Amino acid sequence: MSQGNRCVSIQAEQARACTVREALDRVGGKWSIGILIAASQGPIRFTELERQVEGISRRMLTLTLRNLERDGLLHRHVHPTVPPRVEYTATPMARELYESLVALTRWAERHRAGISAARAAYDREHGAPVG
Amino acid sequence: MSQGNRCVSIQAEQARACTVREALDRVGGKWSIGILIAASQGPIRFTELERQVEGISRRMLTLTLRNLERDGLLHRHVHPTVPPRVEYTATPMARELYESLVALTRWAERHRAGISAARAAYDREHGAPVG
DNA sequence: CAGTATCCTTCGTGATACTG
DNA sequence: CAGTATCACGAAGGATACTG
């Protein structure tokens, strides 16, 4: 949810880094991905999200929803009923993003073990956390 | 650089979200991508990184390097000379990650305009920042 | 139901001085 | 050169009471 990546006055290769950051800044928050995935299955209501995205607080759900809506990744539809009924849906842009995230997912799956091993090795050689 | 995504006790679809987060947590920091890309070109020294990754402080460079090394994304080679000479190289695992990030990059390029438009529209309808 | 408003804590980051 | 140590600050995130 951080801003401030304006991508100015950097040379060649770091420009690419900046473009990647642009994309990551849209999903870098602690809850964005979970919400996006839940909303990609079809329209979903506020309270349903609160249940499906485990551990999220009401405040963070609202904030993250607003940001995703602002970036055009979620569409918010308010039914004028009482009690209110609000449904969130992933936009086509968000669905494309999700496709792109699959590549990342596969990377994580491939290297889950390797990373754990690397961490364990590192923590053994240097000071382990709490030790 | 945040931890705390243990991926436990969540149902079906949110498990996928968690896997994505696993990957993103490795590159979610403000500087990780820039460093990774610089180090993917070949061995690079501390001071060179400090120059190439614009705006980074000495402290954050050290911290980010340590984390990337710990996760097995960077290899650190110390030449036993005086003055010291330390070179960082992206591991094969990191190179694969970079490939995966290209999908994200293309998404960002495709939708850069769309996102700006969405933001402008949102800020116009609701309260714009400073207004 | 779908949020706001408020308060509080922790984390990430920056600036800078010091060192093997 | 390649770091470490300290201090400080703002933003991200959490808990929860209140409301149209």
mmCIF file of C-alpha atoms (C1' of nucleotides) in Angstrom:
data_model
loop_
_atom_site.group_PDB
_atom_site.id
_atom_site.type_symbol
_atom_site.label_atom_id
_atom_site.label_comp_id
_atom_site.label_asym_id
_atom_site.label_seq_id
_atom_site.Cartn_x
_atom_site.Cartn_y
_atom_site.Cartn_z
ATOM 1 C CA MET A 1 0.000 0.000 0.000
ATOM 2 C CA SER A 2 3.022 2.238 -0.017
ATOM 3 C CA GLN A 3 3.332 4.961 -2.596
ATOM 4 C CA GLY A 4 6.400 6.896 -3.550
ATOM 5 C CA ASN A 5 7.815 4.832 -6.390
ATOM 6 C CA ARG A 6 7.930 7.436 -9.084
ATOM 7 C CA CYS A 7 10.551 5.767 -11.240
ATOM 8 C CA VAL A 8 12.554 8.865 -12.113
ATOM 9 C CA SER A 9 16.203 9.520 -12.763
ATOM 10 C CA ILE A 10 17.468 5.957 -12.740
ATOM 11 C CA GLN A 11 19.576 4.276 -15.328
ATOM 12 C CA ALA A 12 18.925 1.301 -17.609
ATOM 13 C CA GLU A 13 18.480 -1.889 -15.596
ATOM 14 C CA GLN A 14 17.089 -0.278 -12.475
ATOM 15 C CA ALA A 15 14.204 0.998 -14.571
ATOM 16 C CA ARG A 16 13.039 -2.579 -14.923
ATOM 17 C CA ALA A 17 13.237 -3.021 -11.166
ATOM 18 C CA CYS A 18 11.016 -0.006 -10.844
ATOM 19 C CA THR A 19 8.405 -1.412 -13.198
ATOM 20 C CA VAL A 20 8.284 -4.602 -11.176
ATOM 21 C CA ARG A 21 7.794 -2.568 -8.016
ATOM 22 C CA GLU A 22 4.894 -0.768 -9.615
ATOM 23 C CA ALA A 23 3.111 -4.081 -9.954
ATOM 24 C CA LEU A 24 4.119 -5.330 -6.533
ATOM 25 C CA ASP A 25 2.959 -2.172 -4.815
ATOM 26 C CA ARG A 26 -0.573 -3.043 -5.885
ATOM 27 C CA VAL A 27 -0.503 -6.441 -4.196
ATOM 28 C CA GLY A 28 2.253 -5.965 -1.640
ATOM 29 C CA GLY A 29 -0.039 -5.383 1.318
ATOM 30 C CA LYS A 30 -0.558 -8.136 3.826
ATOM 31 C CA TRP A 31 -4.118 -8.845 2.671
ATOM 32 C CA SER A 32 -4.444 -7.798 -0.984
ATOM 33 C CA ILE A 33 -3.778 -11.205 -2.494
ATOM 34 C CA GLY A 34 -6.188 -13.028 -0.236
ATOM 35 C CA ILE A 35 -8.950 -10.587 -1.026
ATOM 36 C CA LEU A 36 -8.220 -10.589 -4.747
ATOM 37 C CA ILE A 37 -8.344 -14.375 -4.919
ATOM 38 C CA ALA A 38 -11.567 -14.568 -2.943
ATOM 39 C CA ALA A 39 -13.155 -11.956 -5.180
ATOM 40 C CA SER A 40 -11.965 -13.709 -8.339
ATOM 41 C CA GLN A 41 -14.345 -16.595 -7.676
ATOM 42 C CA GLY A 42 -17.289 -14.276 -8.207
ATOM 43 C CA PRO A 43 -19.128 -11.481 -6.359
ATOM 44 C CA ILE A 44 -18.507 -11.615 -2.636
ATOM 45 C CA ARG A 45 -19.893 -9.626 0.279
ATOM 46 C CA PHE A 46 -18.047 -7.757 3.022
ATOM 47 C CA THR A 47 -18.862 -10.200 5.775
ATOM 48 C CA GLU A 48 -18.040 -13.199 3.625
ATOM 49 C CA LEU A 49 -14.621 -11.720 2.996
ATOM 50 C CA GLU A 50 -14.184 -11.118 6.701
ATOM 51 C CA ARG A 51 -14.684 -14.824 7.243
ATOM 52 C CA GLN A 52 -12.761 -16.180 4.250
ATOM 53 C CA VAL A 53 -9.663 -14.047 4.702
ATOM 54 C CA GLU A 54 -8.593 -15.421 8.054
ATOM 55 C CA GLY A 55 -7.198 -13.098 10.638
ATOM 56 C CA ILE A 56 -8.039 -9.825 8.912
ATOM 57 C CA SER A 57 -9.464 -7.026 11.019
ATOM 58 C CA ARG A 58 -12.474 -5.003 9.988
ATOM 59 C CA ARG A 59 -10.311 -1.959 9.603
ATOM 60 C CA MET A 60 -7.752 -3.594 7.308
ATOM 61 C CA LEU A 61 -10.462 -5.220 5.232
ATOM 62 C CA THR A 62 -12.038 -1.830 4.593
ATOM 63 C CA LEU A 63 -8.727 -0.125 3.856
ATOM 64 C CA THR A 64 -7.500 -2.814 1.498
ATOM 65 C CA LEU A 65 -10.824 -2.966 -0.322
ATOM 66 C CA ARG A 66 -10.724 0.797 -0.861
ATOM 67 C CA ASN A 67 -7.217 0.689 -2.262
ATOM 68 C CA LEU A 68 -7.996 -2.177 -4.606
ATOM 69 C CA GLU A 69 -11.105 -0.383 -5.753
ATOM 70 C CA ARG A 70 -9.172 2.805 -6.291
ATOM 71 C CA ASP A 71 -6.610 1.020 -8.455
ATOM 72 C CA GLY A 72 -9.385 -0.459 -10.548
ATOM 73 C CA LEU A 73 -8.781 -4.027 -9.384
ATOM 74 C CA LEU A 74 -12.111 -4.447 -7.643
ATOM 75 C CA HIS A 75 -15.577 -3.308 -8.552
ATOM 76 C CA ARG A 76 -17.877 -2.345 -5.686
ATOM 77 C CA HIS A 77 -21.607 -2.702 -6.178
ATOM 78 C CA VAL A 78 -24.013 -1.362 -3.553
ATOM 79 C CA HIS A 79 -27.532 -2.777 -3.573
ATOM 80 C CA PRO A 80 -29.879 -0.042 -2.317
ATOM 81 C CA THR A 81 -31.604 -2.262 0.228
ATOM 82 C CA VAL A 82 -31.920 -2.267 3.964
ATOM 83 C CA PRO A 83 -29.913 -3.737 5.494
ATOM 84 C CA PRO A 84 -27.250 -2.762 2.954
ATOM 85 C CA ARG A 85 -25.753 -5.333 0.656
ATOM 86 C CA VAL A 86 -22.375 -4.640 -0.971
ATOM 87 C CA GLU A 87 -20.677 -6.977 -3.393
ATOM 88 C CA TYR A 88 -17.079 -6.918 -4.562
ATOM 89 C CA THR A 89 -15.950 -8.383 -7.868
ATOM 90 C CA ALA A 90 -12.505 -8.678 -9.415
ATOM 91 C CA THR A 91 -12.174 -6.637 -12.611
ATOM 92 C CA PRO A 92 -10.721 -8.143 -15.817
ATOM 93 C CA MET A 93 -7.470 -6.310 -15.012
ATOM 94 C CA ALA A 94 -7.319 -8.076 -11.660
ATOM 95 C CA ARG A 95 -7.957 -11.430 -13.288
ATOM 96 C CA GLU A 96 -4.997 -10.874 -15.580
ATOM 97 C CA LEU A 97 -2.923 -9.995 -12.568
ATOM 98 C CA TYR A 98 -3.926 -13.218 -10.944
ATOM 99 C CA GLU A 99 -2.733 -15.114 -14.003
ATOM 100 C CA SER A 100 0.617 -13.409 -13.654
ATOM 101 C CA LEU A 101 0.815 -14.320 -10.007
ATOM 102 C CA VAL A 102 0.571 -17.980 -10.914
ATOM 103 C CA ALA A 103 4.136 -17.841 -12.199
ATOM 104 C CA LEU A 104 5.181 -16.641 -8.774
ATOM 105 C CA THR A 105 3.163 -19.371 -7.126
ATOM 106 C CA ARG A 106 4.940 -22.014 -9.109
ATOM 107 C CA TRP A 107 8.289 -20.518 -8.198
ATOM 108 C CA ALA A 108 7.342 -20.650 -4.515
ATOM 109 C CA GLU A 109 6.236 -24.262 -4.845
ATOM 110 C CA ARG A 110 9.399 -25.285 -6.655
ATOM 111 C CA HIS A 111 11.690 -23.646 -4.122
ATOM 112 C CA ARG A 112 9.842 -23.898 -0.854
ATOM 113 C CA ALA A 113 12.203 -26.605 0.326
ATOM 114 C CA GLY A 114 15.311 -24.904 -1.026
ATOM 115 C CA ILE A 115 14.534 -21.700 0.821
ATOM 116 C CA SER A 116 13.876 -23.472 4.106
ATOM 117 C CA ALA A 117 17.152 -25.300 3.698
ATOM 118 C CA ALA A 118 18.998 -22.081 2.927
ATOM 119 C CA ARG A 119 17.547 -20.423 6.012
ATOM 120 C CA ALA A 120 18.353 -23.332 8.256
ATOM 121 C CA ALA A 121 21.909 -23.438 6.937
ATOM 122 C CA TYR A 122 22.335 -19.706 7.369
ATOM 123 C CA ASP A 123 20.949 -19.719 10.887
ATOM 124 C CA ARG A 124 23.213 -22.601 11.837
ATOM 125 C CA GLU A 125 26.390 -20.927 10.634
ATOM 126 C CA HIS A 126 25.591 -17.482 11.903
ATOM 127 C CA GLY A 127 23.631 -16.813 15.069
ATOM 128 C CA ALA A 128 20.332 -18.639 14.870
ATOM 129 C CA PRO A 129 17.230 -16.698 15.952
ATOM 130 C CA VAL A 130 17.203 -17.125 19.724
ATOM 131 C CA GLY A 131 20.419 -18.966 20.285
ATOM 132 C CA MET B 1 11.053 -8.432 5.101
ATOM 133 C CA SER B 2 8.103 -9.322 7.253
ATOM 134 C CA GLN B 3 7.717 -12.851 8.518
ATOM 135 C CA GLY B 4 4.656 -14.414 10.020
ATOM 136 C CA ASN B 5 2.974 -16.070 7.068
ATOM 137 C CA ARG B 6 2.845 -19.618 8.266
ATOM 138 C CA CYS B 7 0.009 -20.789 6.024
ATOM 139 C CA VAL B 8 -1.868 -22.792 8.633
ATOM 140 C CA SER B 9 -5.528 -23.583 9.181
ATOM 141 C CA ILE B 10 -6.940 -21.941 6.086
ATOM 142 C CA GLN B 11 -9.319 -23.469 3.643
ATOM 143 C CA ALA B 12 -8.986 -24.267 -0.069
ATOM 144 C CA GLU B 13 -8.580 -21.083 -2.102
ATOM 145 C CA GLN B 14 -6.865 -19.026 0.556
ATOM 146 C CA ALA B 15 -4.074 -21.591 0.602
ATOM 147 C CA ARG B 16 -3.144 -20.406 -2.869
ATOM 148 C CA ALA B 17 -3.092 -16.820 -1.664
ATOM 149 C CA CYS B 18 -0.717 -17.913 1.039
ATOM 150 C CA THR B 19 1.647 -19.550 -1.429
ATOM 151 C CA VAL B 20 1.759 -16.354 -3.445
ATOM 152 C CA ARG B 21 2.555 -14.405 -0.312
ATOM 153 C CA GLU B 22 5.405 -16.757 0.431
ATOM 154 C CA ALA B 23 7.004 -15.728 -2.818
ATOM 155 C CA LEU B 24 6.206 -12.047 -2.435
ATOM 156 C CA ASP B 25 7.597 -11.906 1.079
ATOM 157 C CA ARG B 26 11.002 -12.650 -0.394
ATOM 158 C CA VAL B 27 10.914 -9.672 -2.733
ATOM 159 C CA GLY B 28 8.355 -7.428 -1.054
ATOM 160 C CA GLY B 29 10.888 -5.134 0.559
ATOM 161 C CA LYS B 30 11.523 -1.717 -0.871
ATOM 162 C CA TRP B 31 14.975 -2.626 -2.209
ATOM 163 C CA SER B 32 15.028 -6.395 -2.854
ATOM 164 C CA ILE B 33 14.128 -6.235 -6.528
ATOM 165 C CA GLY B 34 16.637 -3.557 -7.370
ATOM 166 C CA ILE B 35 19.423 -5.474 -5.673
ATOM 167 C CA LEU B 36 18.402 -8.775 -7.233
ATOM 168 C CA ILE B 37 18.381 -7.305 -10.717
ATOM 169 C CA ALA B 38 21.738 -5.615 -10.257
ATOM 170 C CA ALA B 39 23.227 -8.859 -8.947
ATOM 171 C CA SER B 40 21.742 -10.867 -11.809
ATOM 172 C CA GLN B 41 24.071 -9.149 -14.271
ATOM 173 C CA GLY B 42 27.042 -10.808 -12.596
ATOM 174 C CA PRO B 43 29.101 -10.475 -9.394
ATOM 175 C CA ILE B 44 28.791 -7.044 -7.888
ATOM 176 C CA ARG B 45 30.474 -5.361 -4.916
ATOM 177 C CA PHE B 46 28.916 -3.600 -1.961
ATOM 178 C CA THR B 47 29.874 -0.109 -3.032
ATOM 179 C CA GLU B 48 28.778 -0.707 -6.597
ATOM 180 C CA LEU B 49 25.359 -1.710 -5.319
ATOM 181 C CA GLU B 50 25.241 1.381 -3.167
ATOM 182 C CA ARG B 51 25.671 3.442 -6.322
ATOM 183 C CA GLN B 52 23.462 1.458 -8.707
ATOM 184 C CA VAL B 53 20.489 1.130 -6.391
ATOM 185 C CA GLU B 54 19.639 4.788 -6.130
ATOM 186 C CA GLY B 55 18.572 6.205 -2.823
ATOM 187 C CA ILE B 56 19.372 3.192 -0.671
ATOM 188 C CA SER B 57 21.072 3.791 2.658
ATOM 189 C CA ARG B 58 24.059 1.791 3.845
ATOM 190 C CA ARG B 59 21.969 0.260 6.568
ATOM 191 C CA MET B 60 19.161 -0.920 4.281
ATOM 192 C CA LEU B 61 21.611 -2.264 1.754
ATOM 193 C CA THR B 62 23.236 -4.404 4.429
ATOM 194 C CA LEU B 63 19.927 -5.602 5.863
ATOM 195 C CA THR B 64 18.420 -6.480 2.495
ATOM 196 C CA LEU B 65 21.579 -8.259 1.379
ATOM 197 C CA ARG B 66 21.558 -10.350 4.549
ATOM 198 C CA ASN B 67 17.957 -11.381 4.077
ATOM 199 C CA LEU B 68 18.464 -12.286 0.441
ATOM 200 C CA GLU B 69 21.531 -14.272 1.363
ATOM 201 C CA ARG B 70 19.665 -16.030 4.132
ATOM 202 C CA ASP B 71 16.882 -17.057 1.763
ATOM 203 C CA GLY B 72 19.433 -18.461 -0.650
ATOM 204 C CA LEU B 73 18.804 -15.830 -3.325
ATOM 205 C CA LEU B 74 22.233 -14.272 -3.163
ATOM 206 C CA HIS B 75 25.649 -15.782 -2.767
ATOM 207 C CA ARG B 76 28.200 -13.762 -0.799
ATOM 208 C CA HIS B 77 31.859 -14.258 -1.555
ATOM 209 C CA VAL B 78 34.510 -12.639 0.643
ATOM 210 C CA HIS B 79 37.966 -12.231 -0.846
ATOM 211 C CA PRO B 80 40.491 -12.429 2.032
ATOM 212 C CA THR B 81 42.334 -9.304 1.003
ATOM 213 C CA VAL B 82 42.947 -5.957 2.607
ATOM 214 C CA PRO B 83 41.040 -3.825 2.083
ATOM 215 C CA PRO B 84 38.180 -6.376 2.010
ATOM 216 C CA ARG B 85 36.447 -7.219 -1.232
ATOM 217 C CA VAL B 86 32.983 -8.777 -1.100
ATOM 218 C CA GLU B 87 31.029 -9.850 -4.151
ATOM 219 C CA TYR B 88 27.354 -10.715 -4.393
ATOM 220 C CA THR B 89 25.917 -12.991 -7.062
ATOM 221 C CA ALA B 90 22.348 -14.042 -7.760
ATOM 222 C CA THR B 91 21.840 -17.771 -7.297
ATOM 223 C CA PRO B 92 20.085 -19.909 -9.927
ATOM 224 C CA MET B 93 16.991 -19.824 -7.728
ATOM 225 C CA ALA B 94 17.027 -16.020 -7.855
ATOM 226 C CA ARG B 95 17.408 -16.055 -11.630
ATOM 227 C CA GLU B 96 14.300 -18.227 -11.925
ATOM 228 C CA LEU B 97 12.495 -15.790 -9.674
ATOM 229 C CA TYR B 98 13.478 -12.973 -11.933
ATOM 230 C CA GLU B 99 11.997 -14.827 -14.889
ATOM 231 C CA SER B 100 8.734 -15.134 -12.978
ATOM 232 C CA LEU B 101 8.749 -11.454 -12.198
ATOM 233 C CA VAL B 102 8.770 -10.664 -15.888
ATOM 234 C CA ALA B 103 5.116 -11.712 -16.068
ATOM 235 C CA LEU B 104 4.369 -9.119 -13.431
ATOM 236 C CA THR B 105 6.391 -6.544 -15.316
ATOM 237 C CA ARG B 106 4.367 -7.089 -18.445
ATOM 238 C CA TRP B 107 1.151 -6.774 -16.471
ATOM 239 C CA ALA B 108 2.350 -3.448 -15.073
ATOM 240 C CA GLU B 109 3.271 -2.228 -18.546
ATOM 241 C CA ARG B 110 -0.065 -3.273 -20.009
ATOM 242 C CA HIS B 111 -2.114 -1.624 -17.300
ATOM 243 C CA ARG B 112 -0.071 1.363 -16.253
ATOM 244 C CA ALA B 113 -2.483 3.689 -18.011
ATOM 245 C CA GLY B 114 -5.586 1.836 -16.828
ATOM 246 C CA ILE B 115 -4.542 2.094 -13.220
ATOM 247 C CA SER B 116 -3.761 5.782 -13.437
ATOM 248 C CA ALA B 117 -7.148 6.340 -15.023
ATOM 249 C CA ALA B 118 -8.881 4.304 -12.314
ATOM 250 C CA ARG B 119 -7.153 6.320 -9.619
ATOM 251 C CA ALA B 120 -7.966 9.629 -11.209
ATOM 252 C CA ALA B 121 -11.597 8.609 -11.605
ATOM 253 C CA TYR B 122 -11.822 7.402 -8.027
ATOM 254 C CA ASP B 123 -10.199 10.522 -6.620
ATOM 255 C CA ARG B 124 -12.531 12.686 -8.642
ATOM 256 C CA GLU B 125 -15.697 10.996 -7.405
ATOM 257 C CA HIS B 126 -14.622 10.640 -3.821
ATOM 258 C CA GLY B 127 -12.439 13.117 -1.986
ATOM 259 C CA ALA B 128 -9.250 13.603 -3.971
ATOM 260 C CA PRO B 129 -5.986 13.673 -2.026
ATOM 261 C CA VAL B 130 -5.668 17.296 -0.926
ATOM 262 C CA GLY B 131 -8.976 18.723 -2.022
ATOM 263 C "C1'" DC C 1 -24.812 -5.305 7.234
ATOM 264 C "C1'" DA C 2 -21.165 -2.642 6.109
ATOM 265 C "C1'" DG C 3 -18.746 0.121 7.413
ATOM 266 C "C1'" DT C 4 -16.140 4.671 10.634
ATOM 267 C "C1'" DA C 5 -13.582 6.528 14.307
ATOM 268 C "C1'" DT C 6 -10.136 6.143 17.673
ATOM 269 C "C1'" DC C 7 -6.314 4.549 20.059
ATOM 270 C "C1'" DC C 8 -2.197 1.943 20.340
ATOM 271 C "C1'" DT C 9 1.783 -1.064 19.000
ATOM 272 C "C1'" DT C 10 5.183 -2.765 15.930
ATOM 273 C "C1'" DC C 11 7.829 -2.631 11.830
ATOM 274 C "C1'" DG C 12 10.357 -0.677 8.138
ATOM 275 C "C1'" DT C 13 13.260 2.878 6.919
ATOM 276 C "C1'" DG C 14 16.414 6.906 7.164
ATOM 277 C "C1'" DA C 15 20.519 9.558 9.090
ATOM 278 C "C1'" DT C 16 24.718 9.238 10.819
ATOM 279 C "C1'" DA C 17 28.807 8.131 13.555
ATOM 280 C "C1'" DC C 18 32.009 4.517 14.363
ATOM 281 C "C1'" DT C 19 35.293 0.221 13.119
ATOM 282 C "C1'" DG C 20 38.129 -4.291 11.670
ATOM 283 C "C1'" DC D 1 36.067 -1.247 1.800
ATOM 284 C "C1'" DA D 2 32.392 -3.185 3.873
ATOM 285 C "C1'" DG D 3 30.205 -3.070 7.090
ATOM 286 C "C1'" DT D 4 27.929 -2.342 12.563
ATOM 287 C "C1'" DA D 5 25.607 0.403 16.230
ATOM 288 C "C1'" DT D 6 22.275 3.888 17.714
ATOM 289 C "C1'" DC D 7 18.611 6.946 17.546
ATOM 290 C "C1'" DA D 8 14.430 8.599 15.639
ATOM 291 C "C1'" DC D 9 10.223 8.798 12.971
ATOM 292 C "C1'" DG D 10 6.264 7.730 10.035
ATOM 293 C "C1'" DA D 11 3.487 4.254 8.100
ATOM 294 C "C1'" DA D 12 1.328 -0.306 8.453
ATOM 295 C "C1'" DG D 13 -1.334 -2.982 11.008
ATOM 296 C "C1'" DG D 14 -4.399 -4.560 15.147
ATOM 297 C "C1'" DA D 15 -8.400 -4.100 18.685
ATOM 298 C "C1'" DT D 16 -12.692 -2.567 19.318
ATOM 299 C "C1'" DA D 17 -16.583 0.605 20.230
ATOM 300 C "C1'" DC D 18 -19.863 3.088 17.634
ATOM 301 C "C1'" DT D 19 -23.429 4.097 13.564
ATOM 302 C "C1'" DG D 20 -26.603 4.963 9.145
#
